[in-house]
Tab-separated table of C-alpha atoms in Angstrom:
chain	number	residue	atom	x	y	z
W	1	UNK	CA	-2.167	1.683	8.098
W	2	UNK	CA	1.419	1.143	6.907
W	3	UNK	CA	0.345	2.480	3.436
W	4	UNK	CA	-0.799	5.789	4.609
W	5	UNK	CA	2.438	5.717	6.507
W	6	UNK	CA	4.189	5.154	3.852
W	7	UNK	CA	2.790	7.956	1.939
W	8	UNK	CA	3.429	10.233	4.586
W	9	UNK	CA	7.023	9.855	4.397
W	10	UNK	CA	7.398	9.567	0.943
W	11	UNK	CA	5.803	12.667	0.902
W	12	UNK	CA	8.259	14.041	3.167
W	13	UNK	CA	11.154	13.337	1.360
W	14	UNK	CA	10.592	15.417	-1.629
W	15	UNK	CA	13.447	18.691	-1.716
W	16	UNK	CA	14.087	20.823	-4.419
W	17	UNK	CA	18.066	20.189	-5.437
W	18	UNK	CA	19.721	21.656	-8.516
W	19	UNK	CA	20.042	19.838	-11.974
W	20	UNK	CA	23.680	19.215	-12.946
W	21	UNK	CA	24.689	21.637	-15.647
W	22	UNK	CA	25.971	18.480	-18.357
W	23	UNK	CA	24.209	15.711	-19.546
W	24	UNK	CA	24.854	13.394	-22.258
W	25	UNK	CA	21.348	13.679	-24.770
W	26	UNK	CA	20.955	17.462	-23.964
W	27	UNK	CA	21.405	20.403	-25.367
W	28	UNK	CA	22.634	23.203	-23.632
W	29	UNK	CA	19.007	25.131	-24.573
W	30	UNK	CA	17.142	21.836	-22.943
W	31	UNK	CA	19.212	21.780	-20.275
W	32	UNK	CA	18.766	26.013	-19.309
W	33	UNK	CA	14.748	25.236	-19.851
W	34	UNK	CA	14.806	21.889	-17.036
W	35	UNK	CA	16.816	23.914	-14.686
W	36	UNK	CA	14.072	27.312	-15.394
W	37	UNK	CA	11.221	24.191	-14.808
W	38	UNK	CA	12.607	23.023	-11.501
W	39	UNK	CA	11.845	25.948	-10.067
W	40	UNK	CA	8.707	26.695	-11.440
W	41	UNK	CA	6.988	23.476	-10.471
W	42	UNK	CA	8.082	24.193	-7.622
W	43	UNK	CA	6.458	27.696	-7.131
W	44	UNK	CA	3.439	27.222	-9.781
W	45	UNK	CA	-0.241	26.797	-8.150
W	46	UNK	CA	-2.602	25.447	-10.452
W	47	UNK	CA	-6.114	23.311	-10.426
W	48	UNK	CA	-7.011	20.433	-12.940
W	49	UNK	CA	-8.424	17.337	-13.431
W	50	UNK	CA	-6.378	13.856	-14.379
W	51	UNK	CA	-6.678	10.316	-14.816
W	52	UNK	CA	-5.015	7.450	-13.450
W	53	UNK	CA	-4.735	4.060	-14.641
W	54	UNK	CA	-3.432	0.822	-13.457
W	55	UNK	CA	-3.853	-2.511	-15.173
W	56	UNK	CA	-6.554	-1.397	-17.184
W	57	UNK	CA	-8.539	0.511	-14.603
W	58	UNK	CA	-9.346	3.829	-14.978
W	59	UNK	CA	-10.162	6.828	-11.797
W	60	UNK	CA	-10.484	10.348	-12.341
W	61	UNK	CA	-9.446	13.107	-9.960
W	62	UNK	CA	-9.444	16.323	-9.109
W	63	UNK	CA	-6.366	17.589	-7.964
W	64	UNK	CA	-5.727	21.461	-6.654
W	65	UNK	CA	-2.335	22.750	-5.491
W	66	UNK	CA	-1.463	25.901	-3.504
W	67	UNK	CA	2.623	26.740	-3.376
W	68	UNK	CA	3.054	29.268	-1.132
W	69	UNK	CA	6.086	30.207	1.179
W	70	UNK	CA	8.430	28.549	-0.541
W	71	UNK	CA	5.835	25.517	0.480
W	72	UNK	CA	2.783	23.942	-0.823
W	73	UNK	CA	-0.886	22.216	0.494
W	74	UNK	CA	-2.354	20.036	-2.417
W	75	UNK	CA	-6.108	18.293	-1.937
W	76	UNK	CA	-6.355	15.174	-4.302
W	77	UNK	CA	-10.392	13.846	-4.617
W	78	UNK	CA	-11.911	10.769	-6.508
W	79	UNK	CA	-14.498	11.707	-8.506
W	80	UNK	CA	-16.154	8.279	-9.315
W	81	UNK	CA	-16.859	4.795	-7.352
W	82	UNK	CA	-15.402	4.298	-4.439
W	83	UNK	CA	-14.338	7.907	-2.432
W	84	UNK	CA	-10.828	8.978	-2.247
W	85	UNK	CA	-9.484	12.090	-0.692
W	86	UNK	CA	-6.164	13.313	0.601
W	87	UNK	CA	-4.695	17.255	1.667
W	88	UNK	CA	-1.102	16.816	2.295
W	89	UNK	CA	1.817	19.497	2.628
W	90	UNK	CA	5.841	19.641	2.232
W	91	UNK	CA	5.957	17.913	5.829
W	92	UNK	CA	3.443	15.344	4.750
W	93	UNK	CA	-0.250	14.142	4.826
W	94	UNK	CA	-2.392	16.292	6.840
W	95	UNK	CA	-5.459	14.331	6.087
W	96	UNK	CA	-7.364	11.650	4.224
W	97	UNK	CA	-9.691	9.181	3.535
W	98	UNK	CA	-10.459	5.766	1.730
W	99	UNK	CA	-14.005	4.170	1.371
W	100	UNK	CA	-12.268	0.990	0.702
W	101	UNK	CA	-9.481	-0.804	2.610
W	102	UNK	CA	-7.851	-2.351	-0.827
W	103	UNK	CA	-7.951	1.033	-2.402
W	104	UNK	CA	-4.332	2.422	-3.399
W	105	UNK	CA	-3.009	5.057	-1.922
W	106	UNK	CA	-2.999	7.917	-4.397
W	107	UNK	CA	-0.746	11.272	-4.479
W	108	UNK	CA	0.757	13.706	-7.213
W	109	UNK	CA	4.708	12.746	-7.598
W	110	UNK	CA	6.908	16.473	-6.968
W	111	UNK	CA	8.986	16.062	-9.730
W	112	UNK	CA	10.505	17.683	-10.935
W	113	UNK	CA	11.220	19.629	-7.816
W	114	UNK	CA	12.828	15.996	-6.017
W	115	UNK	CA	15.154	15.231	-9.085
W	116	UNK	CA	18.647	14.654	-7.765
W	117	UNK	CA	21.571	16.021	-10.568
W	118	UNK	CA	21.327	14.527	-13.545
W	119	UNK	CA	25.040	13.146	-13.127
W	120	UNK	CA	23.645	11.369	-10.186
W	121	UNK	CA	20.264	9.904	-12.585
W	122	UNK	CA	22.449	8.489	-15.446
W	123	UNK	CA	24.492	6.686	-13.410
W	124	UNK	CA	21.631	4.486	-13.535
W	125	UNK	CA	18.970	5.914	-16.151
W	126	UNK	CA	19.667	6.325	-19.982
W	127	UNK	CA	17.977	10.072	-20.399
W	128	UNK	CA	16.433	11.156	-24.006
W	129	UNK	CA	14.956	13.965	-24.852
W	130	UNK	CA	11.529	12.682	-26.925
W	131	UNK	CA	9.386	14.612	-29.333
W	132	UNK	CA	7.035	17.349	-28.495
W	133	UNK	CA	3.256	17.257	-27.900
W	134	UNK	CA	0.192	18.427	-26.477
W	135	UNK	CA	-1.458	17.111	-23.232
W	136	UNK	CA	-4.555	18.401	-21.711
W	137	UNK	CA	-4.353	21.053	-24.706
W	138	UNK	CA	-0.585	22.415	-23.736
W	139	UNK	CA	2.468	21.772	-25.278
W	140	UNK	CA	4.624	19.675	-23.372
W	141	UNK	CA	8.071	18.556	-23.741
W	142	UNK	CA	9.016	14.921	-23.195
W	143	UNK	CA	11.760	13.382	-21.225
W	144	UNK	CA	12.283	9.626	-21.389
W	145	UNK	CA	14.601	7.548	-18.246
W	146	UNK	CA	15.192	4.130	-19.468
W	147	UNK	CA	16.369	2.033	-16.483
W	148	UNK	CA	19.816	0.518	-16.654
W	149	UNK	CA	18.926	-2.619	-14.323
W	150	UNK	CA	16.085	-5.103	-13.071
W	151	UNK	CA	15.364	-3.338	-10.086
W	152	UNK	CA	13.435	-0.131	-11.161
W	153	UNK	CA	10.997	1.042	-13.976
W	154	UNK	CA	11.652	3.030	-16.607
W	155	UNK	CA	9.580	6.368	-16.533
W	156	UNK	CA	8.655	8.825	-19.820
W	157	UNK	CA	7.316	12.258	-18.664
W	158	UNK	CA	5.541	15.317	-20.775
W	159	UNK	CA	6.375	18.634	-18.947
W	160	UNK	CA	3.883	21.147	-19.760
W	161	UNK	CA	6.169	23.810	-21.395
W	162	UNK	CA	4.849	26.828	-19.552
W	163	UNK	CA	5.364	25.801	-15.708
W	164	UNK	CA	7.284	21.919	-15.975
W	165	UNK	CA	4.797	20.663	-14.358
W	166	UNK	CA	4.302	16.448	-15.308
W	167	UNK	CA	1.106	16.964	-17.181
W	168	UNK	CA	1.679	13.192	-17.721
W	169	UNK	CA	3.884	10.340	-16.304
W	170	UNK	CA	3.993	6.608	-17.140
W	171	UNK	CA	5.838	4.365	-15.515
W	172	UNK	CA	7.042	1.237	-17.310
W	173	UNK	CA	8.667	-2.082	-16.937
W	174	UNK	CA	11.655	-3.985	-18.570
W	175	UNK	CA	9.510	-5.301	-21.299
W	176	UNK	CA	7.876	-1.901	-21.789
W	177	UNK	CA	4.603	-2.373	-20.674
W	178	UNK	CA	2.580	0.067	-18.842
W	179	UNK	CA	2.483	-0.324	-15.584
W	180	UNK	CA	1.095	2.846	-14.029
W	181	UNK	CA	-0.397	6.420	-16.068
W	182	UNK	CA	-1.126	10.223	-14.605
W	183	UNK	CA	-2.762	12.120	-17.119
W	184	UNK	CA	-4.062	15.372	-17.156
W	185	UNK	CA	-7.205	16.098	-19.201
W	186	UNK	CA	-7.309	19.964	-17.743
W	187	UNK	CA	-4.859	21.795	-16.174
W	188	UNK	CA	-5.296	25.385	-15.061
W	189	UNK	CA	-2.327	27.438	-13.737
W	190	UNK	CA	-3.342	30.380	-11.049
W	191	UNK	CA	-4.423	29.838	-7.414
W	192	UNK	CA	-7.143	27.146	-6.288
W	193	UNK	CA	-10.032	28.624	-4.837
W	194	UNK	CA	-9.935	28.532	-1.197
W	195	UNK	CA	-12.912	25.914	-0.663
W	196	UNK	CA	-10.985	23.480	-3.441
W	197	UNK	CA	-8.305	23.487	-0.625
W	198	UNK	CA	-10.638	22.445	2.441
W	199	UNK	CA	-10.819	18.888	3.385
W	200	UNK	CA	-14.553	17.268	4.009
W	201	UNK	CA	-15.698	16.195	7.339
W	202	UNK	CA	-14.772	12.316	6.539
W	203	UNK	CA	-11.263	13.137	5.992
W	204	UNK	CA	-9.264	11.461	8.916
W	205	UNK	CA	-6.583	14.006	10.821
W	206	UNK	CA	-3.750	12.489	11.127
W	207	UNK	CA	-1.184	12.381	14.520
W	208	UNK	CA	2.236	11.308	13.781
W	209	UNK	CA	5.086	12.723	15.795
W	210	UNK	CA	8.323	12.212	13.905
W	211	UNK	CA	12.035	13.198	15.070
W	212	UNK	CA	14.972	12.600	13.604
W	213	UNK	CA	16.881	9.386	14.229
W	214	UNK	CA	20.389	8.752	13.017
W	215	UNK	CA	20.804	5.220	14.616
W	216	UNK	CA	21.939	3.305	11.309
W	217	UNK	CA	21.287	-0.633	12.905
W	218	UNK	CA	18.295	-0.513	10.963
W	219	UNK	CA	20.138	0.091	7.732
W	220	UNK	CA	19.590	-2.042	4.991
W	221	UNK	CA	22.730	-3.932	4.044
W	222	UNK	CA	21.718	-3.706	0.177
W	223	UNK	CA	20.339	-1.122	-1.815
W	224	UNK	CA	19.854	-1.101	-5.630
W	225	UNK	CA	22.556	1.523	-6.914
W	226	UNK	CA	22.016	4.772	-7.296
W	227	UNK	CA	19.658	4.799	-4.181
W	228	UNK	CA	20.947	6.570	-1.079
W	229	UNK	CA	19.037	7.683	2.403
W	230	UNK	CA	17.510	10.645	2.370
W	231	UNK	CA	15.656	10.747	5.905
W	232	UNK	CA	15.947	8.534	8.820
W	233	UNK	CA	13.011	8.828	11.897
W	234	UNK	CA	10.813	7.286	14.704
W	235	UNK	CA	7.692	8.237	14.884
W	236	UNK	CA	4.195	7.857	16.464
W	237	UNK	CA	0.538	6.977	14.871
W	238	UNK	CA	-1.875	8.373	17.369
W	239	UNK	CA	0.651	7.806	20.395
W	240	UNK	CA	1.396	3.950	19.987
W	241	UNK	CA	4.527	2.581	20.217
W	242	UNK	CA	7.478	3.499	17.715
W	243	UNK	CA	7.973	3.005	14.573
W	244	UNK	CA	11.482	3.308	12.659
W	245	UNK	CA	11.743	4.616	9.474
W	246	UNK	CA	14.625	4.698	6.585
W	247	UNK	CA	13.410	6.633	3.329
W	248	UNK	CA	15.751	6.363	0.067
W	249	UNK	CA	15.767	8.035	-3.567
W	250	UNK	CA	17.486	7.717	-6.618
W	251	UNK	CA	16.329	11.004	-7.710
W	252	UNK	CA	13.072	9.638	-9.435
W	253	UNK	CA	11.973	7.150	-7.089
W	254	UNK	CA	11.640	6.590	-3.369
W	255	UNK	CA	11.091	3.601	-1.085
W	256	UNK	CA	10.736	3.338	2.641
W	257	UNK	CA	11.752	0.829	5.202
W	258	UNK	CA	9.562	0.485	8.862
W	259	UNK	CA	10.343	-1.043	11.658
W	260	UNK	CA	7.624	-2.129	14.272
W	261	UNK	CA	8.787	-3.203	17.259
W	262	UNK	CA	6.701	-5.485	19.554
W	263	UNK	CA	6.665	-4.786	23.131
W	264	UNK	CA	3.773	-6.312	24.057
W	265	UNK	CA	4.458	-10.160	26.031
W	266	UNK	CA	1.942	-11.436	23.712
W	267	UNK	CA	3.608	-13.865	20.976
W	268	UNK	CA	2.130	-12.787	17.384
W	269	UNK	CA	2.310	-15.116	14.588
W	270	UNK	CA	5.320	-14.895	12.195
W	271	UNK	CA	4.620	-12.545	9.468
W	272	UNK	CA	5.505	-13.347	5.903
W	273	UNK	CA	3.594	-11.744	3.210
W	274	UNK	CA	4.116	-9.737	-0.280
W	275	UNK	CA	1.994	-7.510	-1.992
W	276	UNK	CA	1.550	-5.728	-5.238
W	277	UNK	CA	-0.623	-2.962	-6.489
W	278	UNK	CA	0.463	-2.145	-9.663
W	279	UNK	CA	3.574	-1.040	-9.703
W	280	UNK	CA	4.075	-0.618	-5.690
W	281	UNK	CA	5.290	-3.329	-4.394
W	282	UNK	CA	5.385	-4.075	-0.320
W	283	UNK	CA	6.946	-6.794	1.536
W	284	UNK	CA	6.192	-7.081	5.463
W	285	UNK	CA	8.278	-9.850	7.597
W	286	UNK	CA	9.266	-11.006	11.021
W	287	UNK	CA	11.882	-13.436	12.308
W	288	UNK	CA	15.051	-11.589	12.942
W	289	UNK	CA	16.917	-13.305	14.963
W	290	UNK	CA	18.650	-12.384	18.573
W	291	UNK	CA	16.371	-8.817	17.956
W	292	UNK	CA	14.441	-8.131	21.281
W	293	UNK	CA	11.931	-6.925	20.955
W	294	UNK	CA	10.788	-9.125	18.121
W	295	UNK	CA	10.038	-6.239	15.340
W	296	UNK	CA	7.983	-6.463	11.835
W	297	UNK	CA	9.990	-5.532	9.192
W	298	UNK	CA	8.020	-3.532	6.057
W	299	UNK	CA	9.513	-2.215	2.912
W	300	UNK	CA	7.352	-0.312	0.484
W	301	UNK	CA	7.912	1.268	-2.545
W	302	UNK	CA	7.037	1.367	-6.661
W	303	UNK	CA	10.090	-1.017	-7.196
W	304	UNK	CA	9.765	-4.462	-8.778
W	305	UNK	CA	9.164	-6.561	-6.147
W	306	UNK	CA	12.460	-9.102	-6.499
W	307	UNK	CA	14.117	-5.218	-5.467
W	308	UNK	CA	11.674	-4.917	-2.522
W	309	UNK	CA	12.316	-8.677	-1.295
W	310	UNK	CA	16.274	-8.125	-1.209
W	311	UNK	CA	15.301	-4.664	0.330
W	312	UNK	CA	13.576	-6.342	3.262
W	313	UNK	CA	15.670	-9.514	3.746
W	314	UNK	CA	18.804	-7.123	3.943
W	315	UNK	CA	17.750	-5.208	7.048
W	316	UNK	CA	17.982	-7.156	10.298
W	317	UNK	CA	20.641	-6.209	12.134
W	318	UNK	CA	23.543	-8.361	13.376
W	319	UNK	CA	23.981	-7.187	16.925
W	320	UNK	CA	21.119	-6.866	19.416
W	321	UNK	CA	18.098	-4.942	17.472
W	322	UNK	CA	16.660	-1.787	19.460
W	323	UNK	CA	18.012	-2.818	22.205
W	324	UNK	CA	21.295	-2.257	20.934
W	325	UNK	CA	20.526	1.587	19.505
């Protein structure tokens, strides 16, 4: 459950900003087209089909996405083994469903459309411009962000010329190595057809109430830099008890901090456990002390994990927890 949290806020967090108007390894001409392709990924519907692979295994989906009203809904289905499907919207996942508990989560990143200025992205990103090619049979322009420090990946995107929409994205690590691909092998601009855009009877509604929360105890007392918060809530999963939640961006990236407070008198074990799946890493723990109620700390996001550790070990509060908010 915390994953498809998690994906519903990261969702959420995506806003269209403007691109700064200097950058170091652009022209002024590749600069006027990124600020034109901000705002047409933004408004562009289109319907296509893409792979994605992590550590050497391969899925295909099909993906089909409606803007609209200065908004969007975009349906995501696996198209081989084990079922995936997902219909979210600018305020997050509507829907969705998994025929495997270990499966990853999968959505469609909004950049362009979330990129902070590009003052703000070389303070910790070296930014190239990289040769042209052809993805999905379009042209594409490539953009490269080598990382500037251990604690993200570098990324290398092709923008299809005609809309700037990521007709591919690869996400790589200090030595290089591919950690995580998104590949179109068709892409059609133009509107989906309406039944590409309606979920199936096994996808799950989802009921989360969110609202605004500004409390900042929950804060996490280290960041990487570059990172700052761009939405702090509590909300509800089908009416049980709250959940607090600190979302934060660099401009390319996003991670998200919960907080699950106990309030049950049953004692639960101490939790203490790490995962990775490919290049998301989350860390869930317990054991802050003087917090009452005793809360479950999670931090989630496609970070290395040493990042997502000192993330999650930065967060407990020093006064009295939720009690104190």
């Amino acid at each position: 459950m915390k994953w498809l949290w998690a994906i519903s806020i990261l969702c959420m967090t995506n806003s269209p900003v403007l691109l700064a108007d200097q950058a170091k390894d652009l022209t002024s001409e590749q600069l006027a087209w990124l600020a034109h392709a901000q705002q047409a990924a933004v408004h562009t519907s289109y319907s296509g089909h893409l792979v994605y692979e992590r550590k050497g295994v391969f899925a295909t989906y099909a993906t089909h996405h409606l803007a609209q009203n200065h908004g969007f809904t975009q349906r995501i289905v696996r198209l081989d083994n084990a079922q995936y499907e997902l219909l979210r919207n600018q305020e997050g996942v509507l829907c969705s469903f998994s025929e495997t508990s270990t499966q990853t989560p999968f959505y469609l990143s909004d950049w362009p459309s979330s990129l902070a200025s590009l003052q703000h992205i070389e303070q910790n990103y070296q930014l190239s411009w990289g040769e042209e090619s052809q993805i999905a049979g379009r042209p594409t322009y490539s953009l490269n962000f080598a990382a500037k420090d251990s604690y993200r990946y570098s990324m290398q995107l092709k923008l299809d010329q005609q809309t700037g929409v990521p007709l591919q994205t690869l996400l790589l690590n200090n030595r290089q190595q591919l950690l995580e691909r998104t590949q179109y092998v068709s892409f059609t601009p133009g509107q989906p057809v309406p039944s590409a855009l309606q979920a199936s009877a096994n996808c799950s509604r989802q009921t989360v109430q969110q609202n605004s929360h500004s409390d900042s105890v929950w804060d996490p007392k280290w960041v990487p830099t570059g990172f700052v918060k761009v939405q702090s809530s509590v909300f509800q999963v089908a009416g049980k008890t709250n959940t607090y939640n600190r979302s934060y961006s660099d401009g390319l990236v996003h991670f998200s901090v919960f907080i699950e407070p106990n309030h049950s008198r049953v004692r639960l074990p101490e939790v203490k456990k790490s995962r990775t799946l490919g290049p998301t890493a989350l860390v869930s723990l317990s054991g802050c002390k003087h917090v009452k109620p005793p809360v479950v700390i999670t931090v989630i996001g496609e970070l290395p994990m040493l990042a997502i550790e000192r993330i999650a070990h930065s967060v407990c509060p020093k006064g009295k927890g939720l009690n104190s908010d």
